Structure formats: structure tokens, C-alpha cells
Short mmCIF file of C-alpha atoms in Angstrom, two decimals:
data_model
loop_
_atom_site.label_atom_id
_atom_site.label_comp_id
_atom_site.label_asym_id
_atom_site.label_seq_id
_atom_site.Cartn_x
_atom_site.Cartn_y
_atom_site.Cartn_z
CA ARG A 1239 -24.76 13.78 -2.10
CA SER A 1240 -27.52 16.32 -2.69
CA ASP A 1241 -29.42 13.89 -4.95
CA SER A 1242 -32.14 12.41 -2.75
CA GLY A 1243 -32.08 9.30 -4.91
CA ASN A 1244 -28.77 8.39 -3.31
CA TRP A 1245 -30.36 7.93 0.10
CA SER A 1246 -33.05 5.64 1.46
CA ALA A 1247 -34.57 8.32 3.69
CA GLY A 1248 -33.78 11.54 1.88
CA VAL A 1249 -30.67 13.68 1.88
CA PRO A 1250 -28.95 13.69 5.30
CA GLY A 1251 -29.35 17.08 6.89
CA SER A 1252 -27.62 18.68 9.82
CA GLY A 1253 -29.67 17.16 12.62
CA GLY A 1254 -27.27 14.49 13.84
CA VAL A 1255 -28.62 11.67 11.66
CA VAL A 1256 -26.97 8.25 11.45
CA VAL A 1257 -25.49 7.56 8.01
CA HIS A 1258 -25.10 4.05 6.56
CA PHE A 1259 -23.18 3.16 3.43
CA SER A 1260 -24.15 -0.23 2.05
CA GLY A 1261 -24.42 -2.14 -1.22
CA ASN A 1262 -22.26 -1.85 -4.32
CA THR A 1263 -23.73 1.06 -6.27
CA ARG A 1264 -22.73 4.75 -6.30
CA LEU A 1265 -19.44 3.86 -4.64
CA THR A 1266 -17.90 7.29 -5.29
CA ILE A 1267 -19.55 9.95 -3.13
CA ASN A 1268 -18.84 13.60 -3.97
CA ASP A 1269 -20.04 15.29 -0.81
CA ASP A 1270 -21.30 18.81 -1.50
CA GLY A 1271 -22.90 19.19 1.91
CA PRO A 1272 -22.65 22.11 4.33
CA SER A 1273 -19.42 23.42 5.83
CA ASN A 1274 -20.94 22.88 9.28
CA GLY A 1275 -22.36 19.40 8.76
CA ASN A 1276 -23.48 17.63 11.94
CA TYR A 1277 -23.98 13.90 11.58
CA SER A 1278 -24.17 11.14 14.13
CA ASP A 1279 -22.64 7.68 13.68
CA LEU A 1280 -21.16 6.75 10.31
CA TYR A 1281 -21.39 3.09 9.25
CA PHE A 1282 -19.88 1.15 6.39
CA ASP A 1283 -22.19 -1.82 6.71
CA SER A 1284 -21.18 -5.46 6.46
CA GLY A 1285 -20.97 -6.35 2.77
CA ALA A 1286 -20.64 -2.74 1.64
CA GLY A 1287 -18.54 -2.16 -1.46
CA SER A 1288 -15.39 -0.03 -1.51
CA PHE A 1289 -16.66 3.51 -1.01
CA VAL A 1290 -14.65 6.67 -1.67
CA ILE A 1291 -16.03 9.86 -0.09
CA ASN A 1292 -14.65 13.01 -1.71
CA GLN A 1293 -14.96 16.64 -0.67
CA VAL A 1294 -16.69 19.19 -2.89
CA GLY A 1295 -16.08 22.82 -2.01
CA SER A 1296 -16.11 23.48 1.73
CA ALA A 1297 -18.17 20.45 2.71
CA LEU A 1298 -17.27 19.06 6.11
CA TYR A 1299 -18.36 15.89 7.90
CA GLY A 1300 -19.09 16.86 11.48
CA LEU A 1301 -18.81 13.61 13.45
CA ASN A 1302 -21.19 13.79 16.41
CA GLY A 1303 -20.92 10.07 17.06
CA ASN A 1304 -18.67 7.13 16.20
CA LEU A 1305 -17.36 5.58 12.99
CA TYR A 1306 -17.73 1.89 12.10
CA ASN A 1307 -16.25 -0.13 9.24
CA LEU A 1308 -17.99 -3.49 9.32
CA SER A 1309 -17.13 -4.31 5.69
CA LEU A 1310 -14.14 -6.32 4.49
CA ASN A 1311 -13.85 -4.00 1.50
CA PRO A 1312 -11.48 -1.02 1.89
CA GLN A 1313 -13.08 2.37 2.57
CA THR A 1314 -11.57 5.80 1.84
CA ILE A 1315 -12.60 9.15 3.32
CA ASN A 1316 -11.12 12.17 1.56
CA ILE A 1317 -13.48 14.76 3.05
CA ALA A 1318 -12.47 16.90 6.02
CA MET A 1319 -13.95 15.70 9.30
CA GLN A 1320 -14.63 17.54 12.54
CA ASN A 1321 -14.97 15.95 15.95
CA ILE A 1322 -18.07 17.42 17.58
CA PHE A 1323 -18.76 16.87 21.26
CA GLY A 1324 -20.87 18.73 23.75
CA ALA A 1325 -18.39 18.62 26.63
CA PRO A 1326 -14.61 18.22 26.85
CA GLY A 1327 -13.19 14.87 27.91
CA GLY A 1328 -15.39 12.58 25.83
CA LYS A 1329 -14.27 9.92 23.41
CA ARG A 1330 -15.00 9.04 19.80
CA THR A 1331 -14.45 5.46 18.66
CA PHE A 1332 -13.29 4.06 15.33
CA THR A 1333 -14.51 0.43 15.31
CA LEU A 1334 -13.05 -1.86 12.65
CA THR A 1335 -14.10 -5.43 12.02
CA ASN A 1336 -11.33 -8.00 11.65
CA GLY A 1337 -9.63 -7.79 8.24
CA SER A 1338 -11.12 -4.40 7.33
CA SER A 1339 -9.34 -1.27 6.09
CA LEU A 1340 -10.24 2.39 6.54
CA VAL A 1341 -8.13 5.20 5.05
CA ILE A 1342 -8.78 8.77 6.18
CA ASN A 1343 -6.96 11.31 4.01
CA GLY A 1344 -9.10 14.27 5.03
CA VAL A 1345 -7.95 16.44 7.92
CA ILE A 1346 -9.64 15.62 11.23
CA SER A 1347 -10.24 18.73 13.31
CA GLN A 1348 -12.29 19.42 16.42
CA LEU A 1349 -15.05 21.84 17.24
CA SER A 1350 -13.71 24.79 19.20
CA GLY A 1351 -13.67 23.96 22.89
CA ALA A 1352 -14.42 20.26 22.36
CA VAL A 1353 -11.14 18.58 23.29
CA ASN A 1354 -11.89 14.88 22.96
CA SER A 1355 -9.88 11.74 22.32
CA PHE A 1356 -10.23 8.90 19.84
CA ASN A 1357 -10.27 5.18 20.52
CA LEU A 1358 -9.32 2.66 17.82
CA THR A 1359 -10.93 -0.71 18.53
CA GLY A 1360 -11.28 -3.96 16.60
CA THR A 1361 -14.20 -6.38 16.66
CA GLY A 1362 -14.41 -10.06 15.84
CA THR A 1363 -11.17 -12.02 15.97
CA ALA A 1364 -7.56 -11.09 15.23
CA PRO A 1365 -6.18 -9.82 12.94
CA TYR A 1366 -8.28 -6.74 13.53
CA GLY A 1367 -8.82 -3.92 11.08
CA THR A 1368 -6.40 -1.29 9.79
CA LEU A 1369 -6.80 2.48 10.11
CA THR A 1370 -4.59 4.73 7.98
CA LEU A 1371 -4.34 8.40 8.97
CA SER A 1372 -2.67 10.50 6.26
CA GLY A 1373 -3.78 14.05 7.08
CA ALA A 1374 -2.12 16.77 9.16
CA ASN A 1375 -4.85 16.44 11.76
CA THR A 1376 -5.62 19.23 14.23
CA PHE A 1377 -7.55 17.50 17.03
CA SER A 1378 -5.78 17.68 20.37
CA GLY A 1379 -7.34 15.07 22.64
CA GLY A 1380 -5.06 12.17 21.73
CA LEU A 1381 -5.66 8.68 20.34
CA THR A 1382 -5.48 5.19 21.85
CA ASN A 1383 -4.90 2.08 19.74
CA ASN A 1384 -6.57 -0.78 21.57
CA ASN A 1385 -5.82 -3.71 19.25
CA CYS A 1386 -5.81 -2.65 15.58
CA THR A 1387 -3.19 -1.80 12.97
CA LEU A 1388 -2.59 1.95 12.86
CA ASN A 1389 -0.70 3.42 9.90
CA ILE A 1390 0.78 6.73 11.05
CA ASN A 1391 1.31 8.35 7.65
CA ASN A 1392 1.78 11.98 8.62
CA ALA A 1393 3.87 13.73 11.25
CA GLN A 1394 0.62 15.14 12.64
CA ALA A 1395 -1.55 12.08 12.04
CA LEU A 1396 -2.34 11.81 15.75
CA GLY A 1397 -3.26 15.47 16.06
CA THR A 1398 -1.47 18.49 17.49
CA ALA A 1399 -1.33 17.33 21.10
CA GLY A 1400 -2.75 14.76 23.50
CA ALA A 1401 -1.47 11.35 24.53
CA PHE A 1402 -0.81 8.43 22.21
CA GLY A 1403 -1.83 5.20 23.92
CA ILE A 1404 -0.81 1.72 22.79
CA ASN A 1405 -2.57 -1.28 24.30
CA SER A 1406 -1.75 -4.97 24.08
CA GLY A 1407 -2.00 -6.54 20.64
CA SER A 1408 -1.74 -3.27 18.71
CA ILE A 1409 0.30 -2.84 15.56
CA ILE A 1410 1.75 0.48 14.42
CA ASN A 1411 3.26 1.20 11.03
CA ASN A 1412 4.23 3.88 8.53
CA THR A 1413 3.10 3.07 4.99
CA SER A 1414 3.56 6.59 3.61
CA GLY A 1415 6.51 5.65 1.40
CA GLY A 1416 9.08 7.67 3.40
CA SER A 1417 10.40 8.17 6.91
CA ILE A 1418 8.22 10.10 9.37
CA THR A 1419 8.97 11.83 12.67
CA THR A 1420 5.77 12.57 14.55
CA VAL A 1421 4.85 15.37 16.89
CA SER A 1422 6.31 14.58 20.32
CA TYR A 1423 3.16 13.22 21.92
CA PRO A 1424 3.26 11.93 25.50
CA GLN A 1425 2.70 8.19 25.34
CA PHE A 1426 1.49 5.36 27.50
CA TRP A 1427 2.26 1.74 26.67
CA ASN A 1428 -0.17 -0.64 28.34
CA GLY A 1429 0.87 -3.90 26.70
CA SER A 1430 3.02 -5.53 24.07
CA PHE A 1431 2.78 -4.28 20.49
CA THR A 1432 4.36 -4.63 17.05
CA PHE A 1433 6.02 -2.19 14.69
CA ALA A 1434 5.37 -3.63 11.22
CA GLY A 1435 8.20 -1.66 9.64
CA ALA A 1436 7.16 -0.69 6.12
CA ASN A 1437 9.06 2.62 6.54
CA ASN A 1438 11.06 4.16 9.38
CA LEU A 1439 8.95 5.72 12.13
CA ASN A 1440 10.20 8.14 14.79
CA LEU A 1441 7.75 8.80 17.62
CA GLY A 1442 9.48 12.01 18.69
CA THR A 1443 10.66 12.94 22.16
CA GLY A 1444 7.45 12.71 24.15
CA ALA A 1445 7.75 10.96 27.52
CA VAL A 1446 6.64 7.30 27.59
CA ALA A 1447 4.92 5.78 30.63
CA LEU A 1448 5.16 2.00 30.89
CA GLU A 1449 1.96 0.75 32.49
CA ALA A 1450 2.73 -2.98 32.13
CA ASN A 1451 5.54 -5.28 31.07
CA VAL A 1452 5.92 -4.54 27.36
CA THR A 1453 7.51 -6.40 24.47
CA VAL A 1454 8.06 -4.26 21.38
CA THR A 1455 8.40 -6.44 18.28
CA ALA A 1456 10.10 -4.52 15.48
CA ASN A 1457 9.61 -6.58 12.34
CA ALA A 1458 11.83 -4.50 10.04
CA ILE A 1459 13.91 -1.31 9.72
CA THR A 1460 13.74 1.19 12.61
CA LEU A 1461 11.27 2.41 15.22
CA THR A 1462 12.76 5.35 17.14
CA VAL A 1463 11.56 6.46 20.56
CA GLY A 1464 13.35 9.60 21.71
CA GLY A 1465 11.42 10.35 24.89
CA ILE A 1466 12.25 9.21 28.40
CA ILE A 1467 10.68 5.82 29.18
CA SER A 1468 9.68 5.44 32.82
CA GLY A 1469 7.79 2.94 34.96
CA ALA A 1470 8.52 -0.02 37.23
CA TYR A 1471 8.02 -2.56 34.46
CA LYS A 1472 10.10 -4.59 32.04
CA LEU A 1473 10.73 -3.55 28.44
CA THR A 1474 11.74 -6.28 25.97
CA LYS A 1475 12.67 -5.91 22.34
CA ALA A 1476 11.92 -8.65 19.81
CA GLY A 1477 11.99 -9.01 16.04
CA ALA A 1478 14.53 -8.51 13.26
CA GLY A 1479 14.12 -4.72 13.08
CA THR A 1480 15.69 -2.02 15.23
CA LEU A 1481 14.24 -0.30 18.28
CA GLN A 1482 16.26 2.88 18.83
CA LEU A 1483 15.93 4.55 22.23
CA GLY A 1484 17.12 8.13 22.69
CA GLY A 1485 16.03 9.08 26.22
CA ALA A 1486 17.71 8.92 29.62
CA ASN A 1487 15.33 6.14 30.62
#
């Protein structure tokens, strides 16, 4: 990272610059930047190769903007990330073009006092992109899946607290290789969604608010929802898998 030859406009500093990854050279990035890095939007541009961003020492990617994967090649972020926001209540967006894949193995934290949520949104046409969260993340503002595939590969993938929102057309999955029971996040279901069913997924005992008529399509094995499901709407189960409900709904 500290080699200025890697960048078109010099080494990114800590002034909230926008970072673009493009092309097919230097695909492995060993980030030896500051432990209090402050960068604005991060882009994997259309046509970018498969980048892998690794952490060196205490380097940290402070995200003071949004993250975009516009490439059809898979991208992997192994460096720790920190959600930076000036005032509580804001949102950060992961935007994935249709057919793209973004894996974040680094832990996503938040700047002290900046409790903000994440939105996961696809662009183009369905099927939209896939986001895999594998770290024991420590942000607490929640996450909403608007229409993408979200692989929940850690019990704390969605942070330590905050609501988990699922909107119409979303897909959730667990591709970790084993069963996972998440933190008991409060949830809101605002439309029909699919559980892909690579491995068993238990969403804990957080209360679920139905905000629309919802069909849950479980394609395989078991999706468990232990919290109380409430709301004056209809819940329908479809698919060959199992939807296991544990609350006094």
C-alpha cells in the first residue's frame, strides 16, 4: 500500500479520499496503513480483477462513506474495517452489482459514539450480488438486506446489537461449513425472502415484526426462528427445507 506506484494519485492518506480498485494487476493488497485510517467511498470498479486486501500490523480501513462492488469478479477484504460517521443514526450502504461477490473476513467495528446501520442493496437486475460476512463484528446499528444474498457466516456477523431487516427478494444463507446460531437481534420482515440452506441457520430469539405478508422459502435443511413473530399479516412457508418456529407467536 505504501508504494506510491500502486496508486494513480499517490498513496491514500487519512483525509477521507475515495479509493478505486480497478484493472488486473497488483491484485493482492497488503495494507500497511495507519491504525486510524479515514477513507471515503471504496469502489471495486466494473471490470476489476479479483482483489484480496490483507491487513499488515494494526492497519485499519476507516469507512467514512459507502462500499461498492461493481465488478463480476469476487472481492475479498481481510483487513479490519471501522464504520465512521459524524452523527448517530446514519447509514452506510454496501452496493453490489448483479452477479457480484464480496467477502468481508475482517472485523467491522464502529467509531465510538457513532451508532449507524448498514444497508445491503443490489443494482442492475436479479440475481443481485452476494455479501459474505465472516467476522465477529462489533458494530451495533443493525443491517438491512434489501434484495441481495447475505451469507451470515458468524454468530456475530450482523454486529452486537441492532435490528436485522429483511426486505422483499432477499436471500439469506450460511455458507460457513457448520451450523450457526446468531445473536438474538430484533428483526423486521418487510417482504418475502429465501433461505438458501447450505448449512443450518438459527436466527436466535429476537422478536420478529411482520410488516407485510411474507413467504419464507426454505430451499434446504433448517432455518430456525426462536423469537415471537407478531403483526397483522400472513406468514407462509414454501420450499423443501424446514422453517422451525420457537416463539409464542
